[in-house]
mmCIF file of C-alpha atoms in Angstrom:
data_model
loop_
_atom_site.group_PDB
_atom_site.id
_atom_site.type_symbol
_atom_site.label_atom_id
_atom_site.label_comp_id
_atom_site.label_asym_id
_atom_site.label_seq_id
_atom_site.Cartn_x
_atom_site.Cartn_y
_atom_site.Cartn_z
ATOM 1 C CA MET A 1 0.000 0.000 0.000
ATOM 2 C CA ILE A 2 1.110 3.537 -0.689
ATOM 3 C CA GLU A 3 -0.047 6.656 1.126
ATOM 4 C CA ASN A 4 -1.065 8.690 -1.926
ATOM 5 C CA LEU A 5 -0.462 9.198 -5.628
ATOM 6 C CA ALA A 6 2.048 12.001 -5.023
ATOM 7 C CA GLN A 7 4.332 9.477 -3.263
ATOM 8 C CA LEU A 8 4.224 7.244 -6.342
ATOM 9 C CA HIS A 9 4.908 10.112 -8.761
ATOM 10 C CA THR A 10 7.886 11.251 -6.679
ATOM 11 C CA ALA A 11 9.309 7.713 -6.675
ATOM 12 C CA ILE A 12 8.858 7.300 -10.439
ATOM 13 C CA VAL A 13 10.570 10.611 -11.213
ATOM 14 C CA ALA A 14 13.456 9.849 -8.833
ATOM 15 C CA GLY A 15 13.855 6.368 -10.320
ATOM 16 C CA LEU A 16 13.886 7.658 -13.886
ATOM 17 C CA GLN A 17 16.359 10.416 -12.975
ATOM 18 C CA THR A 18 18.696 7.750 -11.622
ATOM 19 C CA LYS A 19 18.316 5.381 -14.556
ATOM 20 C CA LEU A 20 18.223 7.868 -17.441
ATOM 21 C CA THR A 21 21.569 9.618 -17.229
ATOM 22 C CA GLY A 22 22.071 12.583 -19.506
ATOM 23 C CA MET A 23 18.497 13.872 -19.274
ATOM 24 C CA VAL A 24 18.175 17.601 -18.757
ATOM 25 C CA THR A 25 14.584 17.318 -17.503
ATOM 26 C CA VAL A 26 12.741 14.469 -15.771
ATOM 27 C CA GLU A 27 9.538 15.804 -14.222
ATOM 28 C CA ALA A 28 5.914 15.000 -13.503
ATOM 29 C CA TYR A 29 3.390 17.525 -14.804
ATOM 30 C CA PRO A 30 5.846 20.318 -15.678
ATOM 31 C CA ILE A 31 4.509 23.728 -16.552
ATOM 32 C CA ILE A 32 5.202 23.981 -20.258
ATOM 33 C CA GLN A 33 5.180 27.548 -21.453
ATOM 34 C CA ARG A 34 7.216 28.521 -24.479
ATOM 35 C CA ARG A 35 10.201 26.243 -23.896
ATOM 36 C CA ILE A 36 11.292 23.212 -21.956
ATOM 37 C CA ASN A 37 14.820 22.052 -21.355
ATOM 38 C CA ILE A 38 15.438 19.052 -23.587
ATOM 39 C CA PRO A 39 16.044 16.181 -23.863
ATOM 40 C CA ALA A 40 13.180 15.632 -21.450
ATOM 41 C CA VAL A 41 11.103 12.868 -19.934
ATOM 42 C CA LEU A 42 7.677 14.057 -18.784
ATOM 43 C CA VAL A 43 5.644 11.739 -16.537
ATOM 44 C CA GLU A 44 1.925 11.715 -15.842
ATOM 45 C CA LEU A 45 -0.900 9.478 -14.672
ATOM 46 C CA SER A 46 -3.390 9.277 -17.545
ATOM 47 C CA GLU A 47 -6.174 7.086 -16.141
ATOM 48 C CA ILE A 48 -7.150 4.779 -13.311
ATOM 49 C CA ASP A 49 -9.013 1.471 -13.586
ATOM 50 C CA ALA A 50 -10.313 -0.872 -10.900
ATOM 51 C CA GLY A 51 -7.729 -3.380 -9.686
ATOM 52 C CA THR A 52 -8.031 -6.775 -7.991
ATOM 53 C CA ASP A 53 -9.626 -6.388 -4.551
ATOM 54 C CA PRO A 54 -7.065 -7.510 -1.940
ATOM 55 C CA GLY A 55 -9.816 -8.254 0.597
ATOM 56 C CA THR A 56 -8.287 -5.915 3.163
ATOM 57 C CA GLY A 57 -10.578 -2.934 2.768
ATOM 58 C CA GLU A 58 -7.995 -1.050 0.713
ATOM 59 C CA THR A 59 -9.047 0.188 -2.722
ATOM 60 C CA ALA A 60 -7.250 -1.628 -5.539
ATOM 61 C CA LEU A 61 -6.453 0.513 -8.571
ATOM 62 C CA ILE A 62 -4.551 0.097 -11.802
ATOM 63 C CA GLY A 63 -2.754 3.322 -12.650
ATOM 64 C CA HIS A 64 -1.940 3.978 -16.303
ATOM 65 C CA PHE A 65 1.245 6.035 -16.550
ATOM 66 C CA GLN A 66 2.803 7.831 -19.489
ATOM 67 C CA ALA A 67 6.333 9.096 -19.956
ATOM 68 C CA ARG A 68 6.918 11.352 -22.918
ATOM 69 C CA ALA A 69 10.349 11.355 -24.530
ATOM 70 C CA VAL A 70 10.911 14.862 -25.882
ATOM 71 C CA VAL A 71 13.805 15.914 -28.127
ATOM 72 C CA ASP A 72 14.805 18.819 -30.363
ATOM 73 C CA PRO A 73 13.506 18.193 -33.906
ATOM 74 C CA ASN A 74 16.341 20.304 -35.360
ATOM 75 C CA LEU A 75 19.035 17.770 -34.466
ATOM 76 C CA SER A 76 20.383 15.840 -37.447
ATOM 77 C CA ASP A 77 19.490 12.485 -35.875
ATOM 78 C CA ALA A 78 16.399 13.665 -33.960
ATOM 79 C CA TYR A 79 14.124 10.917 -35.288
ATOM 80 C CA MET A 80 16.490 8.235 -34.022
ATOM 81 C CA GLN A 81 17.169 10.065 -30.732
ATOM 82 C CA VAL A 82 13.489 10.234 -29.781
ATOM 83 C CA ARG A 83 13.079 6.517 -30.477
ATOM 84 C CA GLU A 84 16.238 5.675 -28.528
ATOM 85 C CA LEU A 85 15.006 7.724 -25.573
ATOM 86 C CA ALA A 86 11.615 5.988 -25.654
ATOM 87 C CA ALA A 87 13.397 2.617 -25.693
ATOM 88 C CA ARG A 88 15.562 3.700 -22.730
ATOM 89 C CA ILE A 89 12.399 4.636 -20.819
ATOM 90 C CA ALA A 90 10.868 1.230 -21.625
ATOM 91 C CA VAL A 91 13.999 -0.479 -20.294
ATOM 92 C CA ALA A 92 14.036 1.755 -17.182
ATOM 93 C CA ILE A 93 10.459 0.909 -16.182
ATOM 94 C CA GLN A 94 10.798 -2.841 -16.776
ATOM 95 C CA HIS A 95 9.727 -4.858 -13.685
ATOM 96 C CA GLU A 96 9.913 -1.695 -11.584
ATOM 97 C CA THR A 97 8.130 -0.939 -8.293
ATOM 98 C CA TRP A 98 10.156 2.204 -7.508
ATOM 99 C CA GLY A 99 10.831 0.855 -4.002
ATOM 100 C CA LEU A 100 7.135 0.964 -3.073
ATOM 101 C CA GLU A 101 4.579 -1.699 -2.188
ATOM 102 C CA ILE A 102 2.888 -1.721 -5.605
ATOM 103 C CA GLY A 103 2.611 -4.195 -8.460
ATOM 104 C CA ILE A 104 5.487 -4.357 -10.908
ATOM 105 C CA SER A 105 5.205 -2.236 -14.008
ATOM 106 C CA GLN A 106 3.570 -3.700 -17.077
ATOM 107 C CA LEU A 107 4.663 -2.073 -20.338
ATOM 108 C CA LEU A 108 1.674 -1.404 -22.607
ATOM 109 C CA GLN A 109 3.192 0.351 -25.607
ATOM 110 C CA ALA A 110 5.544 2.991 -26.933
ATOM 111 C CA GLY A 111 4.970 5.146 -29.968
ATOM 112 C CA GLU A 112 4.786 8.572 -31.519
ATOM 113 C CA ASP A 113 2.738 11.091 -29.556
ATOM 114 C CA ALA A 114 1.004 13.938 -31.329
ATOM 115 C CA PHE A 115 -1.739 14.560 -28.768
ATOM 116 C CA LYS A 116 -0.097 17.042 -26.396
ATOM 117 C CA PRO A 117 -0.530 20.511 -27.960
ATOM 118 C CA GLU A 118 1.915 22.061 -25.466
ATOM 119 C CA LEU A 119 4.648 19.964 -27.065
ATOM 120 C CA ASP A 120 3.995 21.014 -30.664
ATOM 121 C CA GLY A 121 7.332 21.916 -32.185
ATOM 122 C CA TYR A 122 9.183 19.061 -30.425
ATOM 123 C CA LEU A 123 9.602 15.437 -31.418
ATOM 124 C CA CYS A 124 7.717 13.360 -28.888
ATOM 125 C CA TRP A 125 7.225 9.657 -28.246
ATOM 126 C CA MET A 126 5.155 8.235 -25.406
ATOM 127 C CA VAL A 127 5.798 5.134 -23.306
ATOM 128 C CA GLU A 128 2.764 3.762 -21.462
ATOM 129 C CA TRP A 129 2.705 1.305 -18.555
ATOM 130 C CA THR A 130 0.572 0.272 -15.597
ATOM 131 C CA HIS A 131 1.004 -0.446 -11.906
ATOM 132 C CA GLU A 132 -1.525 -2.061 -9.603
ATOM 133 C CA LEU A 133 -1.648 -0.188 -6.317
ATOM 134 C CA HIS A 134 -3.704 -0.098 -3.140
ATOM 135 C CA LEU A 135 -4.914 3.074 -1.458
ATOM 136 C CA GLY A 136 -6.777 3.527 1.805
ATOM 137 C CA GLU A 137 -6.589 1.910 5.192
ATOM 138 C CA SER A 138 -6.610 -1.823 5.736
ATOM 139 C CA VAL A 139 -9.555 -3.035 7.814
ATOM 140 C CA TRP A 140 -7.488 -6.041 8.856
ATOM 141 C CA PRO A 141 -4.438 -4.519 10.555
ATOM 142 C CA TYR A 142 -3.832 -7.591 12.698
ATOM 143 C CA PRO A 143 -0.651 -9.620 12.252
ATOM 144 C CA ASP A 144 -0.790 -13.404 11.955
ATOM 145 C CA GLU A 145 -0.316 -14.588 15.552
ATOM 146 C CA THR A 146 -1.232 -18.244 15.070
ATOM 147 C CA GLY A 147 2.359 -19.418 14.816
ATOM 148 C CA LEU A 148 1.155 -21.972 12.280
ATOM 149 C CA THR A 149 2.578 -22.602 8.827
ATOM 150 C CA LEU A 150 0.624 -23.984 5.893
ATOM 151 C CA MET A 151 2.460 -26.927 4.375
ATOM 152 C CA LEU A 152 1.700 -28.493 0.992
ATOM 153 C CA GLY A 153 2.203 -31.977 -0.404
ATOM 154 C CA LEU A 154 1.247 -34.003 -3.469
ATOM 155 C CA TYR A 155 -0.634 -37.277 -3.248
ATOM 156 C CA PRO A 156 0.432 -40.086 -2.885
ATOM 157 C CA ASP A 157 3.394 -38.569 -0.958
ATOM 158 C CA THR A 158 1.217 -37.255 1.874
ATOM 159 C CA GLY A 159 0.218 -38.384 5.324
ATOM 160 C CA THR A 160 1.968 -39.685 8.388
ATOM 161 C CA GLY A 161 5.622 -40.496 7.840
ATOM 162 C CA LYS A 162 5.919 -38.394 4.681
ATOM 163 C CA GLU A 163 6.095 -34.948 6.302
ATOM 164 C CA GLU A 164 9.658 -34.426 4.994
ATOM 165 C CA LEU A 165 8.225 -34.330 1.450
ATOM 166 C CA TYR A 166 6.008 -31.315 2.249
ATOM 167 C CA TRP A 167 7.008 -27.726 1.491
ATOM 168 C CA GLU A 168 5.909 -24.375 2.854
ATOM 169 C CA ALA A 169 3.149 -22.572 0.962
ATOM 170 C CA GLY A 170 4.578 -19.778 -1.144
ATOM 171 C CA THR A 171 7.853 -21.581 -1.833
ATOM 172 C CA ASP A 172 8.871 -24.029 -4.556
ATOM 173 C CA PRO A 173 8.907 -27.736 -3.724
ATOM 174 C CA GLU A 174 12.271 -29.463 -3.601
ATOM 175 C CA VAL A 175 12.864 -31.684 -6.600
ATOM 176 C CA PRO A 176 14.084 -35.184 -5.588
#
């Protein structure tokens, strides 16, 4: 669970700043007036869907994130640079949780982006991905105090005298 969406945005920006060396700008929701410092990576949350209910009272959401790769169209290799930057973003988000208790990133797509009027005049590609996250308070804040462990076994190797063939739930069985 995370506290709020701002915490997630801050973690994503910090993670991308660390992974994408050489970027002049890595920001969430920058104020774009006449100019931005480029090359740039601009991050935003574009939509939220319902996630898988964890059964804890928290609200499960799937956040759809976008990172725009923005480069100067006047560079001789600008068309390749924007694609390379988009690919670097895709690599940077791969299997990422940004150090938070959220689902790992799932890359959706990357491609040319012509739908942000503030960025007209720049070359822009967009990388889209999702994270499942939980917001709100858990209604089951109690730790497991049973002291019991669920063990698993496969028939016919179960029952009295075969306990050494069992394995703990959540782990892989040992292969004989």
